[in-house]
Coordinates of N, CA and C and ligand atoms in Angstrom, one line a residue:
M65 N -6.3 -14.9 -28.8 CA -6.8 -14.9 -27.4 C -8.3 -14.8 -27.4
A66 N -8.9 -15.6 -26.5 CA -10.4 -15.5 -26.4 C -10.7 -14.2 -25.7
L67 N -11.9 -13.7 -26.0 CA -12.3 -12.4 -25.5 C -12.4 -12.5 -24.0
T68 N -12.9 -13.6 -23.4 CA -13.0 -13.8 -22.0 C -11.6 -13.7 -21.3
D69 N -10.6 -14.2 -21.9 CA -9.2 -14.1 -21.4 C -8.8 -12.7 -21.4
Y70 N -9.2 -12.0 -22.4 CA -8.8 -10.6 -22.6 C -9.3 -9.7 -21.4
F71 N -10.6 -10.0 -21.1 CA -11.2 -9.3 -20.0 C -10.7 -9.7 -18.6
A72 N -10.3 -11.0 -18.5 CA -9.9 -11.6 -17.2 C -8.4 -11.3 -16.9
R73 N -7.7 -10.8 -17.8 CA -6.2 -10.7 -17.6 C -5.9 -9.8 -16.4
K74 N -4.8 -10.2 -15.7 CA -4.4 -9.5 -14.5 C -3.9 -8.1 -14.8
P75 N -4.2 -7.1 -13.9 CA -3.6 -5.8 -14.2 C -2.1 -5.7 -14.1
E76 N -1.5 -5.0 -15.1 CA -0.1 -4.7 -15.0 C 0.0 -3.3 -14.7
F77 N 1.1 -2.9 -13.9 CA 1.2 -1.5 -13.4 C 2.5 -0.9 -14.0
D78 N 2.4 0.4 -14.2 CA 3.6 1.2 -14.5 C 3.6 2.3 -13.4
I79 N 4.8 2.9 -13.2 CA 4.9 4.0 -12.3 C 4.9 5.3 -13.0
F80 N 4.1 6.2 -12.6 CA 4.0 7.6 -13.2 C 4.1 8.7 -12.1
P81 N 4.6 9.8 -12.6 CA 4.6 11.0 -11.6 C 3.1 11.2 -11.1
L82 N 3.0 11.5 -9.9 CA 1.6 11.8 -9.3 C 1.2 13.2 -9.7
E83 N 0.0 13.3 -10.2 CA -0.6 14.5 -10.7 C -1.9 14.8 -9.9
A84 N -2.3 16.1 -9.9 CA -3.5 16.5 -9.2 C -4.7 15.6 -9.5
A85 N -4.8 15.3 -10.8 CA -5.9 14.5 -11.3 C -6.0 13.1 -10.7
D86 N -4.8 12.6 -10.2 CA -4.7 11.3 -9.6 C -5.2 11.3 -8.1
L87 N -5.3 12.4 -7.5 CA -5.5 12.5 -6.0 C -6.7 11.8 -5.5
P88 N -7.9 11.9 -6.2 CA -9.0 11.1 -5.6 C -8.7 9.6 -5.5
Q89 N -8.0 9.0 -6.5 CA -7.6 7.6 -6.4 C -6.6 7.4 -5.3
A90 N -5.6 8.3 -5.1 CA -4.6 8.2 -4.1 C -5.3 8.3 -2.7
A91 N -6.3 9.2 -2.6 CA -7.0 9.4 -1.3 C -7.7 8.1 -1.0
A92 N -8.3 7.5 -2.0 CA -9.1 6.2 -1.7 C -8.1 5.1 -1.2
I93 N -6.9 5.1 -1.7 CA -6.0 4.1 -1.2 C -5.5 4.5 0.2
H94 N -5.3 5.8 0.4 CA -4.9 6.2 1.8 C -6.0 5.8 2.8
E95 N -7.3 5.9 2.4 CA -8.4 5.6 3.3 C -8.4 4.1 3.6
L96 N -8.0 3.3 2.6 CA -7.9 1.8 2.8 C -6.8 1.5 3.8
R97 N -5.8 2.3 3.9 CA -4.6 1.9 4.6 C -4.3 2.7 5.9
F98 N -4.9 3.8 6.1 CA -4.5 4.7 7.2 C -5.7 5.2 8.0
T99 N -5.5 5.2 9.3 CA -6.5 5.8 10.2 C -5.8 6.7 11.2
P100 N -6.0 8.0 11.1 CA -6.8 8.8 10.2 C -6.1 8.8 8.8
C101 N -6.9 9.0 7.8 CA -6.4 9.1 6.5 C -6.4 10.5 6.0
W102 N -5.7 10.8 4.8 CA -5.6 12.1 4.2 C -6.6 12.2 3.1
S103 N -7.4 13.3 3.0 CA -8.4 13.5 1.9 C -7.6 13.9 0.7
D104 N -8.3 13.9 -0.5 CA -7.6 14.4 -1.7 C -7.3 15.8 -1.5
G105 N -8.1 16.6 -0.8 CA -7.7 18.0 -0.6 C -6.4 18.2 0.2
E106 N -6.3 17.3 1.3 CA -5.0 17.4 2.1 C -3.8 16.9 1.2
L107 N -4.0 15.9 0.4 CA -3.0 15.5 -0.5 C -2.6 16.6 -1.5
H108 N -3.7 17.3 -2.0 CA -3.5 18.3 -2.9 C -2.6 19.5 -2.3
A109 N -3.0 19.8 -1.1 CA -2.3 20.9 -0.4 C -0.8 20.6 -0.2
L110 N -0.5 19.3 -0.2 CA 1.0 18.9 -0.1 C 1.6 19.0 -1.5
L111 N 0.9 18.3 -2.5 CA 1.4 18.2 -3.8 C 1.7 19.5 -4.5
V112 N 0.9 20.6 -4.2 CA 1.2 21.8 -4.9 C 2.4 22.5 -4.3
Q113 N 3.0 22.1 -3.2 CA 4.2 22.7 -2.7 C 5.4 22.3 -3.6
D114 N 6.2 23.3 -3.9 CA 7.4 23.1 -4.8 C 8.3 21.9 -4.4
T115 N 8.4 21.7 -3.1 CA 9.3 20.7 -2.6 C 8.7 19.3 -2.6
V116 N 7.4 19.2 -2.9 CA 6.8 17.9 -2.8 C 6.6 17.2 -4.1
F117 N 6.7 15.9 -4.2 CA 6.5 15.2 -5.4 C 6.0 13.8 -5.1
G118 N 5.4 13.1 -6.0 CA 5.0 11.8 -5.8 C 4.9 10.9 -7.0
F119 N 4.6 9.6 -6.8 CA 4.5 8.7 -7.9 C 3.3 7.8 -7.6
I120 N 2.7 7.3 -8.7 CA 1.5 6.5 -8.6 C 1.7 5.3 -9.5
A121 N 1.2 4.1 -9.0 CA 1.2 2.9 -9.7 C -0.1 2.8 -10.4
R122 N -0.1 2.9 -11.7 CA -1.4 2.9 -12.5 C -1.4 1.7 -13.5
Q123 N -2.5 1.1 -13.6 CA -2.6 0.0 -14.5 C -2.2 0.4 -16.0
S124 N -1.4 -0.4 -16.6 CA -1.0 0.0 -18.0 C -1.7 -0.9 -19.0
N125 N -2.4 -1.9 -18.6 CA -3.1 -2.7 -19.6 C -4.7 -2.6 -19.4
A126 N -5.1 -1.4 -19.1 CA -6.5 -1.2 -18.8 C -7.3 -1.1 -20.1
L127 N -8.5 -1.6 -20.1 CA -9.4 -1.5 -21.3 C -10.3 -0.2 -21.0
T128 N -10.6 0.0 -19.8 CA -11.4 1.2 -19.4 C -10.7 2.1 -18.5
R129 N -11.3 2.5 -17.4 CA -10.5 3.4 -16.5 C -9.5 2.6 -15.7
P130 N -8.2 3.0 -15.8 CA -7.1 2.2 -15.2 C -7.3 2.1 -13.7
I131 N -6.9 1.0 -13.1 CA -6.9 0.8 -11.7 C -5.6 1.4 -11.1
T132 N -5.8 2.0 -9.9 CA -4.6 2.5 -9.2 C -4.1 1.5 -8.1
G133 N -2.8 1.2 -8.2 CA -2.3 0.2 -7.3 C -1.7 0.7 -6.0
G134 N -1.2 2.0 -6.0 CA -0.6 2.6 -4.9 C 0.0 3.9 -5.2
F135 N 0.5 4.6 -4.2 CA 1.2 5.9 -4.5 C 2.1 6.2 -3.3
V136 N 3.0 7.1 -3.6 CA 4.0 7.6 -2.6 C 4.1 9.1 -2.8
L137 N 4.3 9.7 -1.6 CA 4.5 11.2 -1.6 C 5.7 11.5 -0.8
A138 N 6.6 12.4 -1.3 CA 7.8 12.7 -0.7 C 8.2 14.2 -0.8
R139 N 9.1 14.6 -0.1 CA 9.6 16.0 -0.1 C 11.1 16.0 -0.1
V140 N 11.6 17.0 -0.8 CA 13.1 17.2 -0.8 C 13.3 18.7 -0.4
A141 N 14.1 18.9 0.6 CA 14.5 20.3 0.9 C 15.9 20.2 1.5
A142 N 16.7 21.2 1.1 CA 18.1 21.4 1.7 C 18.9 20.0 1.7
G143 N 18.8 19.3 0.6 CA 19.6 18.1 0.5 C 19.1 16.9 1.3
E144 N 17.9 17.0 1.9 CA 17.3 15.9 2.6 C 15.9 15.6 2.1
A145 N 15.7 14.3 1.8 CA 14.4 13.9 1.3 C 13.6 13.2 2.5
E146 N 12.3 13.3 2.4 CA 11.5 12.7 3.5 C 10.3 11.9 2.8
I147 N 10.1 10.7 3.1 CA 8.9 10.0 2.6 C 7.7 10.4 3.5
L148 N 6.8 11.1 2.9 CA 5.6 11.6 3.6 C 4.6 10.5 3.9
T149 N 4.3 9.7 2.8 CA 3.4 8.6 3.0 C 3.6 7.7 1.8
I150 N 3.3 6.4 2.0 CA 3.2 5.4 0.9 C 2.1 4.4 1.2
G151 N 1.3 4.0 0.2 CA 0.3 3.0 0.5 C 0.0 2.3 -0.8
V152 N -0.2 1.0 -0.6 CA -0.5 0.1 -1.8 C -1.9 -0.5 -1.5
D153 N -2.7 -0.6 -2.5 CA -4.0 -1.2 -2.3 C -3.8 -2.7 -1.8
P154 N -4.5 -3.1 -0.7 CA -4.2 -4.5 -0.2 C -4.5 -5.6 -1.3
K155 N -5.3 -5.3 -2.3 CA -5.6 -6.3 -3.3 C -4.3 -6.6 -4.1
F156 N -3.4 -5.6 -4.1 CA -2.1 -5.7 -4.9 C -0.9 -5.8 -4.0
A157 N -1.1 -6.2 -2.8 CA 0.0 -6.2 -1.8 C 1.0 -7.3 -2.3
R158 N 2.3 -7.1 -1.9 CA 3.3 -8.1 -2.1 C 3.6 -8.5 -3.6
L159 N 3.3 -7.5 -4.5 CA 3.5 -7.7 -5.9 C 4.7 -6.8 -6.4
G160 N 5.3 -6.1 -5.4 CA 6.5 -5.3 -5.8 C 6.1 -3.9 -6.0
L161 N 4.8 -3.5 -5.8 CA 4.5 -2.1 -6.1 C 5.1 -1.1 -5.1
G162 N 5.1 -1.5 -3.8 CA 5.7 -0.6 -2.8 C 7.2 -0.4 -3.1
W163 N 7.9 -1.5 -3.5 CA 9.3 -1.4 -3.9 C 9.5 -0.5 -5.1
R164 N 8.7 -0.6 -6.1 CA 8.8 0.2 -7.3 C 8.5 1.7 -7.0
L165 N 7.5 1.9 -6.2 CA 7.2 3.3 -5.9 C 8.3 3.9 -5.1
M166 N 8.8 3.2 -4.1 CA 9.9 3.7 -3.3 C 11.2 4.0 -4.1
R167 N 11.5 3.1 -5.0 CA 12.6 3.2 -5.9 C 12.5 4.5 -6.8
A168 N 11.3 4.7 -7.3 CA 11.0 5.9 -8.1 C 11.2 7.2 -7.2
A169 N 10.7 7.2 -6.0 CA 10.9 8.3 -5.1 C 12.3 8.6 -4.7
I170 N 13.1 7.5 -4.5 CA 14.5 7.6 -4.1 C 15.3 8.2 -5.3
R171 N 15.0 7.7 -6.5 CA 15.6 8.2 -7.8 C 15.4 9.7 -7.9
E172 N 14.1 10.1 -7.8 CA 13.8 11.5 -7.9 C 14.5 12.3 -6.8
A173 N 14.6 11.8 -5.6 CA 15.2 12.5 -4.5 C 16.7 12.7 -4.9
R174 N 17.3 11.7 -5.5 CA 18.7 11.8 -5.9 C 18.9 12.8 -7.0
D175 N 18.0 12.8 -7.9 CA 18.0 13.8 -9.1 C 17.8 15.2 -8.6
Q176 N 17.1 15.3 -7.4 CA 17.0 16.7 -6.9 C 18.0 17.0 -5.8
A177 N 19.2 16.3 -5.9 CA 20.4 16.5 -5.1 C 20.2 16.2 -3.6
A178 N 19.3 15.3 -3.3 CA 19.2 14.9 -1.9 C 20.4 13.9 -1.6
E179 N 20.9 14.1 -0.4 CA 22.0 13.2 0.0 C 21.5 12.1 0.9
T180 N 20.3 12.3 1.6 CA 19.8 11.3 2.5 C 18.3 11.3 2.3
V181 N 17.7 10.2 2.6 CA 16.2 10.0 2.7 C 15.8 9.6 4.1
F182 N 14.9 10.3 4.7 CA 14.4 9.9 6.0 C 13.0 9.5 6.0
L183 N 12.6 8.7 6.9 CA 11.2 8.4 7.1 C 10.9 7.9 8.5
E184 N 9.6 7.9 8.9 CA 9.2 7.4 10.2 C 8.2 6.3 10.0
V185 N 8.4 5.2 10.8 CA 7.5 4.1 10.6 C 7.2 3.5 12.0
D186 N 6.0 3.0 12.2 CA 5.6 2.3 13.4 C 6.4 1.0 13.5
E187 N 7.0 0.8 14.6 CA 7.9 -0.4 14.8 C 7.2 -1.7 14.6
T188 N 5.8 -1.7 14.7 CA 5.1 -2.9 14.6 C 4.6 -3.1 13.1
N189 N 4.9 -2.2 12.2 CA 4.5 -2.3 10.8 C 5.5 -3.2 10.1
I190 N 5.3 -4.5 10.2 CA 6.3 -5.4 9.6 C 6.5 -5.3 8.1
A191 N 5.4 -5.1 7.4 CA 5.5 -4.9 5.9 C 6.4 -3.7 5.6
A192 N 6.1 -2.6 6.2 CA 6.8 -1.4 5.8 C 8.3 -1.4 6.3
V193 N 8.5 -1.9 7.5 CA 9.8 -2.0 8.0 C 10.6 -3.0 7.1
G194 N 10.0 -4.1 6.7 CA 10.7 -5.0 5.8 C 11.0 -4.4 4.5
L195 N 10.1 -3.6 3.9 CA 10.3 -2.9 2.7 C 11.5 -1.9 2.8
Y196 N 11.5 -1.1 3.9 CA 12.5 -0.1 4.0 C 13.9 -0.8 4.2
R197 N 13.9 -1.8 5.0 CA 15.2 -2.5 5.2 C 15.7 -3.1 3.9
K198 N 14.8 -3.7 3.1 CA 15.3 -4.2 1.9 C 15.8 -3.2 0.9
L199 N 15.3 -1.9 1.1 CA 15.8 -0.8 0.2 C 17.1 -0.2 0.8
G200 N 17.5 -0.7 2.0 CA 18.8 -0.2 2.5 C 18.7 0.8 3.6
F201 N 17.4 1.1 4.0 CA 17.2 2.1 5.1 C 17.7 1.4 6.4
A202 N 18.3 2.2 7.3 CA 18.7 1.8 8.6 C 18.1 2.6 9.7
K203 N 17.8 2.0 10.9 CA 17.3 2.8 12.0 C 18.3 3.7 12.5
V204 N 17.9 5.0 12.7 CA 18.8 6.0 13.2 C 18.2 6.7 14.5
G205 N 17.0 6.3 14.8 CA 16.4 6.9 16.0 C 15.1 6.3 16.3
E206 N 14.5 6.6 17.4 CA 13.2 6.0 17.9 C 12.5 7.1 18.7
R207 N 11.2 7.2 18.4 CA 10.3 8.1 19.2 C 9.4 7.2 20.0
R208 N 9.6 7.1 21.3 CA 8.9 6.1 22.1 C 7.4 6.6 22.2
A209 N 6.5 5.6 22.3 CA 5.1 5.8 22.5 C 4.5 6.8 21.6
Y210 N 4.9 6.8 20.3 CA 4.6 7.8 19.3 C 3.2 7.5 18.7
Y211 N 2.9 6.3 18.4 CA 1.7 5.9 17.7 C 0.8 5.2 18.7
Q212 N -0.6 5.5 18.5 CA -1.6 4.8 19.4 C -2.2 3.7 18.6
G213 N -2.1 2.5 19.0 CA -2.7 1.4 18.2 C -4.2 1.3 18.5
V214 N -4.9 0.5 17.7 CA -6.4 0.3 17.8 C -6.8 -0.1 19.2
N215 N -5.9 -0.9 19.9 CA -6.2 -1.4 21.2 C -5.8 -0.5 22.3
G216 N -5.3 0.7 21.9 CA -4.9 1.7 22.9 C -3.4 1.6 23.2
A217 N -2.8 0.5 22.8 CA -1.3 0.3 23.2 C -0.5 1.3 22.4
K218 N 0.5 1.9 23.0 CA 1.3 2.9 22.3 C 2.6 2.2 21.7
T219 N 2.9 2.5 20.5 CA 4.1 1.9 19.9 C 5.1 3.0 19.5
A220 N 6.3 2.6 19.3 CA 7.3 3.5 18.9 C 7.4 3.8 17.4
A221 N 7.8 5.0 17.1 CA 8.1 5.3 15.7 C 9.6 5.1 15.5
L222 N 10.0 4.4 14.5 CA 11.4 4.2 14.1 C 11.7 5.3 13.1
V223 N 12.8 6.0 13.3 CA 13.3 7.0 12.3 C 14.3 6.2 11.5
M224 N 14.1 6.2 10.2 CA 15.1 5.4 9.4 C 15.7 6.3 8.3
R225 N 16.9 6.0 7.9 CA 17.6 6.8 7.0 C 18.3 6.0 5.9
L226 N 18.3 6.5 4.7 CA 19.0 5.9 3.6 C 20.0 7.0 3.1
D227 N 21.3 6.6 3.0 CA 22.3 7.6 2.5 C 22.4 7.3 1.0
L228 N 22.3 8.4 0.2 CA 22.3 8.3 -1.2 C 23.7 8.6 -1.8
G229 N 24.7 8.9 -0.9 CA 26.0 9.2 -1.4 C 26.8 8.2 -2.2
Ligands
LIG122 C1 4.3 -1.2 3.2 C2 3.6 -1.4 1.8 C3 3.7 0.0 1.1 C4 4.4 -2.4 1.1 O1 3.9 -2.5 -0.2 P1 3.9 -3.8 -1.1 O2 3.7 -3.4 -2.5 O3 2.9 -4.8 -0.6 O4 5.4 -4.4 -0.9 P2 6.3 -5.1 -2.0 O5 5.6 -6.1 -2.7 O6 6.9 -4.0 -2.8 O7 7.4 -5.7 -1.0 C5 8.8 -5.4 -1.1 C6 9.4 -6.0 0.2 O8 8.9 -5.4 1.4 C7 8.8 -6.4 2.4 N1 7.4 -6.8 2.7 C8 6.3 -6.3 2.1 N2 5.2 -6.8 2.6 C9 5.6 -7.6 3.7 C10 4.9 -8.3 4.7 N3 3.6 -8.4 4.7 N4 5.7 -8.9 5.6 C11 7.0 -8.9 5.6 N5 7.7 -8.2 4.7 C12 7.0 -7.5 3.7 C13 9.5 -7.6 1.8 O9 10.9 -7.5 2.1 C14 9.2 -7.5 0.3 O10 10.1 -8.1 -0.5 P3 9.8 -9.7 -0.9 O11 8.4 -9.7 -1.4 O12 10.8 -10.0 -2.0 O13 10.0 -10.5 0.3 C15 2.2 -1.9 2.0 O14 2.2 -3.0 2.9 C16 1.2 -0.8 2.6 O15 0.6 0.0 1.8 N6 1.0 -0.8 3.9 C17 0.0 0.0 4.5 C18 0.5 1.5 4.5 C19 1.8 1.6 5.3 O16 2.0 1.0 6.3 N7 2.7 2.5 4.7 C20 4.0 2.8 5.3 C21 3.8 3.7 6.5 S1 5.4 4.2 7.1

């Protein structure tokens, strides 16, 4: 393989448990994807809780500092899991990272004896709603006028659930 090919190759990603050292990269992705976003300190305050865990998509074929593709943060308590947030760098959208991160979180929730996974999503978030439906989540509720869009319009939050039984 020519050296130029070696440097130009596409990043490949593996999914790893999210650790405190990953949080600056996770916060950078949150900033790209959410307004308001969560700082690495806010993410840290969540991750140190016993009930909270996460996963990160990190480049596995890096020559130098690996690229972060996305991350997910979730919580399990009393048999119920909740997806707290998920974000994928737009540069790596639609490559299956969201799916892989969610599958890792769902597997961990099941390992921690969760029977259901809940999440909330803006009804207009086509990518996320599509991802959750593909994973088997179903709408179980709706909070009207829950989110405020950039143009001031209010949109509903869908409450979605996946049964792990
Ligand atoms: C939602 C998000 C995490 C999806 O991540 P992703 O890595 O791009 O998604 P994937 O490639 O894993 O897609 C898996 C499935 O989700 C659905 N999906 C993803 N992006 C989509 C889009 N733009 N339009 C429609 N469906 C989409 C599809 O069903 C897709 O399967 P397919 O590619 O076989 O059709 C990503 O768009 C994101 O970070 N959005 C901003 C943050 C956000 O909204 N988080 C959720 C808040 S509740």
